[in-house]
Coordinates of C-alpha atoms in Angstrom, one line a residue:
M1 CA -186.1 9.3 43.3
L2 CA -188.9 7.0 45.2
F3 CA -189.9 4.4 44.8
F4 CA -194.0 2.6 45.8
Q5 CA -194.3 -0.7 46.8
R6 CA -197.3 -2.8 46.2
Y7 CA -199.1 -4.5 49.4
R8 CA -201.7 -6.3 49.6
F9 CA -205.5 -6.8 48.0
G10 CA -208.8 -5.0 50.0
R11 CA -212.4 -5.1 49.5
F12 CA -211.9 -2.6 46.6
G13 CA -209.5 -4.1 44.2
L14 CA -205.0 -3.5 44.5
R15 CA -204.1 -1.2 47.0
W16 CA -200.5 0.6 47.5
N17 CA -198.9 1.5 49.6
L18 CA -198.1 5.3 49.7
R19 CA -195.4 6.1 52.0
A20 CA -192.7 6.5 49.8
T21 CA -189.4 3.8 50.4
P22 CA -186.3 6.1 49.7
A23 CA -184.3 4.4 46.6
L24 CA -181.0 3.5 47.1
R25 CA -178.6 6.4 47.0
E26 CA -175.3 4.5 48.1
I27 CA -173.2 1.3 48.7
D28 CA -170.8 1.3 51.3
L29 CA -167.4 -1.5 50.9
D30 CA -164.8 -2.9 52.5
L31 CA -162.3 -3.0 50.2
D32 CA -159.1 -4.3 52.2
G33 CA -159.4 -2.2 55.3
T34 CA -160.7 1.3 52.9
A35 CA -164.1 2.1 52.9
V36 CA -165.5 2.9 49.8
A37 CA -168.7 4.5 49.0
V38 CA -170.2 3.6 45.0
T39 CA -172.8 6.2 44.5
V40 CA -175.8 4.1 42.9
R41 CA -177.9 6.0 40.0
R42 CA -180.6 4.5 38.4
H43 CA -181.5 6.0 34.5
A44 CA -184.5 5.5 33.1
R45 CA -183.3 4.8 29.7
A46 CA -180.2 2.6 30.6
R47 CA -180.8 -1.4 29.8
R48 CA -178.1 -3.1 31.8
T49 CA -176.0 -2.3 34.8
T50 CA -172.7 -0.9 34.4
L51 CA -170.2 -0.1 37.3
R52 CA -167.4 2.6 36.6
I53 CA -165.3 5.2 38.6
P54 CA -164.8 8.6 37.0
S55 CA -161.3 9.8 36.8
M56 CA -160.4 10.5 41.0
G57 CA -163.7 10.1 41.3
A58 CA -166.1 8.2 43.4
P59 CA -167.4 4.7 42.0
V60 CA -171.0 4.7 40.3
V61 CA -172.9 2.1 39.0
T62 CA -176.1 3.2 36.9
A63 CA -178.6 0.5 36.4
P64 CA -181.9 0.3 35.2
V65 CA -185.0 1.8 37.3
G66 CA -186.5 -1.7 38.2
M67 CA -183.1 -3.2 39.2
S68 CA -184.2 -3.8 42.6
D69 CA -181.8 -2.6 45.7
A70 CA -181.0 -6.5 46.9
A71 CA -180.3 -7.1 42.6
L72 CA -178.0 -3.6 42.7
E73 CA -176.0 -4.8 45.9
R74 CA -175.4 -8.0 45.1
F75 CA -174.1 -6.9 41.7
V76 CA -171.8 -3.9 43.1
R77 CA -170.6 -6.8 45.4
G78 CA -169.7 -9.1 43.3
H79 CA -167.5 -6.5 40.9
A80 CA -165.4 -6.2 44.7
D81 CA -162.1 -7.3 43.6
W82 CA -162.4 -5.6 40.2
L83 CA -163.0 -2.3 42.1
A84 CA -160.4 -2.7 44.7
D85 CA -157.7 -3.2 41.8
K86 CA -158.8 -0.4 39.8
L87 CA -159.0 2.2 42.9
S88 CA -155.4 0.5 43.9
R89 CA -154.1 2.4 40.1
Q90 CA -155.4 5.6 40.6
T91 CA -152.3 8.1 40.3
P92 CA -151.8 10.1 43.5
A93 CA -152.8 13.6 43.9
R94 CA -151.2 15.9 43.4
P95 CA -152.0 19.6 44.9
F96 CA -151.1 22.7 43.6
E97 CA -148.6 23.9 45.8
D98 CA -144.8 25.6 46.2
G99 CA -142.1 23.3 44.2
A100 CA -144.6 20.8 43.0
F101 CA -144.7 20.5 39.2
V102 CA -147.9 21.5 36.9
P103 CA -147.6 20.8 32.9
V104 CA -148.7 24.1 30.7
R105 CA -149.2 23.0 27.6
G106 CA -147.5 19.6 27.9
V107 CA -144.5 20.8 29.4
E108 CA -143.7 20.7 33.2
H109 CA -143.6 24.0 34.6
R110 CA -142.1 23.8 38.6
I111 CA -144.9 26.3 41.4
D112 CA -142.8 29.1 42.0
H113 CA -144.7 31.0 45.2
H114 CA -143.6 34.7 46.0
P115 CA -145.7 36.0 48.7
G116 CA -143.4 39.5 48.7
R117 CA -143.9 40.0 45.2
R118 CA -147.8 41.6 44.1
G119 CA -150.2 40.4 41.0
T120 CA -151.7 36.9 40.6
M121 CA -149.8 34.1 38.0
W122 CA -147.3 34.7 35.4
L123 CA -144.3 32.1 33.5
D124 CA -141.0 32.4 34.1
E125 CA -137.9 30.8 33.4
D126 CA -135.3 29.9 36.5
D127 CA -131.7 28.2 34.5
G128 CA -134.0 26.4 31.6
Q129 CA -136.5 25.4 34.3
P130 CA -140.1 26.6 33.8
L131 CA -141.9 28.0 36.2
L132 CA -144.9 29.1 37.2
C133 CA -144.9 32.2 39.1
V134 CA -147.6 32.8 41.8
A135 CA -147.8 35.7 44.4
G136 CA -149.4 36.6 47.1
E137 CA -150.4 34.6 50.7
E138 CA -149.3 30.7 50.8
Q139 CA -153.2 30.2 51.4
Y140 CA -154.0 31.4 48.0
V141 CA -151.6 29.9 45.9
A142 CA -153.8 26.9 44.5
R143 CA -156.3 29.3 44.2
R144 CA -154.5 32.0 42.2
V145 CA -152.8 28.8 40.5
T146 CA -156.2 27.1 39.3
D147 CA -157.7 30.7 38.3
G148 CA -154.4 31.6 36.3
L149 CA -155.0 28.0 34.3
K150 CA -158.0 28.9 33.6
R151 CA -157.9 32.5 31.6
M152 CA -155.3 30.7 29.8
A153 CA -157.6 27.6 28.7
R154 CA -159.6 30.3 27.7
A155 CA -157.6 32.2 25.8
D156 CA -156.4 29.1 24.0
L157 CA -159.6 27.6 23.2
E158 CA -161.2 30.6 22.1
A159 CA -158.1 31.3 19.5
S160 CA -158.7 27.8 18.1
V161 CA -162.1 27.8 18.3
V162 CA -162.4 30.9 16.3
R163 CA -160.0 29.3 13.4
H164 CA -162.1 26.3 13.4
A165 CA -165.5 28.2 13.2
A166 CA -164.3 30.5 10.7
A167 CA -162.9 27.2 8.5
V168 CA -166.5 25.6 9.1
N169 CA -168.4 29.0 8.5
R170 CA -170.6 28.5 11.7
T171 CA -171.5 30.9 14.7
V172 CA -170.5 29.6 18.2
T173 CA -173.2 31.4 20.7
S174 CA -171.2 31.4 23.1
L175 CA -167.9 29.4 25.3
K176 CA -167.3 28.1 28.7
V177 CA -164.5 26.9 30.1
K178 CA -165.2 24.7 33.2
E179 CA -164.5 21.9 36.1
T180 CA -166.0 18.8 34.1
R181 CA -165.2 15.0 35.1
S182 CA -166.9 13.2 32.8
Q183 CA -166.4 15.1 29.4
W184 CA -163.6 17.6 27.7
G185 CA -166.1 19.5 25.6
S186 CA -169.5 19.7 24.7
C187 CA -171.7 21.7 22.0
T188 CA -175.4 22.4 22.1
N189 CA -177.6 22.4 19.1
K190 CA -177.6 26.3 19.7
G191 CA -174.2 26.8 19.2
A192 CA -173.2 26.7 22.7
L193 CA -169.3 25.1 23.9
S194 CA -167.8 24.1 27.1
F195 CA -164.8 22.7 27.8
S196 CA -162.6 21.7 30.6
W197 CA -160.3 24.4 31.1
R198 CA -157.7 20.8 32.3
L199 CA -156.8 20.8 28.7
I200 CA -154.5 23.7 29.6
M201 CA -152.0 21.2 30.8
A202 CA -152.1 18.9 27.6
P203 CA -150.1 19.8 24.6
P204 CA -151.8 22.1 22.2
F205 CA -152.5 19.9 19.6
V206 CA -154.4 17.7 22.1
L207 CA -156.3 21.2 23.2
D208 CA -156.8 21.5 19.6
Y209 CA -158.5 18.8 18.6
V210 CA -161.1 18.9 21.6
A211 CA -162.0 22.2 20.3
A212 CA -161.7 21.0 16.9
H213 CA -164.0 18.0 18.3
E214 CA -166.6 20.4 19.6
V215 CA -167.0 22.6 16.4
A216 CA -168.0 20.0 14.2
H217 CA -170.7 19.6 16.0
L218 CA -171.8 22.5 15.0
V219 CA -171.9 20.6 11.2
E220 CA -172.6 16.7 12.4
H221 CA -174.3 16.5 15.4
N222 CA -173.2 12.8 15.7
H223 CA -170.1 10.8 15.8
S224 CA -170.6 9.7 12.3
D225 CA -168.0 8.5 9.5
R226 CA -168.6 11.8 8.0
F227 CA -168.3 14.1 11.8
W228 CA -164.4 12.1 12.0
R229 CA -163.5 13.2 8.7
L230 CA -165.0 16.7 9.0
T231 CA -163.0 16.6 12.3
E232 CA -159.8 15.4 10.6
K233 CA -159.8 18.1 8.4
L234 CA -159.8 20.8 10.7
A235 CA -157.1 18.9 13.5
P236 CA -155.1 16.4 11.1
Q237 CA -153.7 15.1 14.3
T238 CA -156.8 14.4 15.6
P239 CA -155.6 10.0 15.9
E240 CA -152.5 11.0 18.1
A241 CA -155.0 13.3 19.8
C242 CA -157.5 10.7 21.1
R243 CA -155.8 7.8 21.6
W244 CA -153.0 11.4 24.3
L245 CA -156.2 11.6 26.1
K246 CA -157.1 7.9 26.5
Q247 CA -153.7 7.1 28.0
Q248 CA -152.5 11.0 29.9
G249 CA -156.1 12.2 30.6
P250 CA -157.1 11.1 33.5
H251 CA -154.1 11.7 35.2
L252 CA -154.7 15.2 34.1
F253 CA -157.9 14.9 37.0
T254 CA -155.0 13.9 39.8
I255 CA -153.1 17.5 39.2
G256 CA -154.9 20.3 41.8
T257 CA -156.4 17.9 44.4
G258 CA -155.6 16.4 47.4
G259 CA -154.5 20.0 49.1

């Protein structure tokens, strides 16, 4: 985004400086000795300035288009203590590596690397301990775990979506499983659904709720009372699932990172 600055009145009226000034894109802070970069986003529909920290992401400040860089910097620096406190509470990253624990359908599994085995990833058990077994070289462990969990997420989500779509007599045109940071699922007006693959780490009733939530949008393209009644009819544990996602959901974004 570029801004053009008015600079003087001339013989023929108001003139404009056509040399574009790059908009402020980042604000650098020093929080108790830690360098933190706050991403700047200006939005045409923003009516106020907001500061947030996406799950395991960099802080983002969203402001109206007309807000000056100086005012934006003052706003962010005025919330430096709040940022420092929130960032200090973030859960440490848990990379996918041999011996690490990963929740699968809400149950903690230990990653068990088998360099001499063929295949990719499979579930097993050792003396009552659920295992997430991975074959191949060590350098590919993280990728194979991620790919394996994505396949499982897609299978579970497809099963839930098919069931819920049949219940409301609606057609799903496509289903995607991908990495998302701002939402667990989405639904387009054309019936295309997208979900976070990290839902496979949550208990099954949570994944099923998110599937029901997006399918309900095929009927009600809003969050009205009718929408929530339909969602809860499809997924009776909707209230519990919402609480779980609010309390535990952010931690899922710390798993499989930092390696």
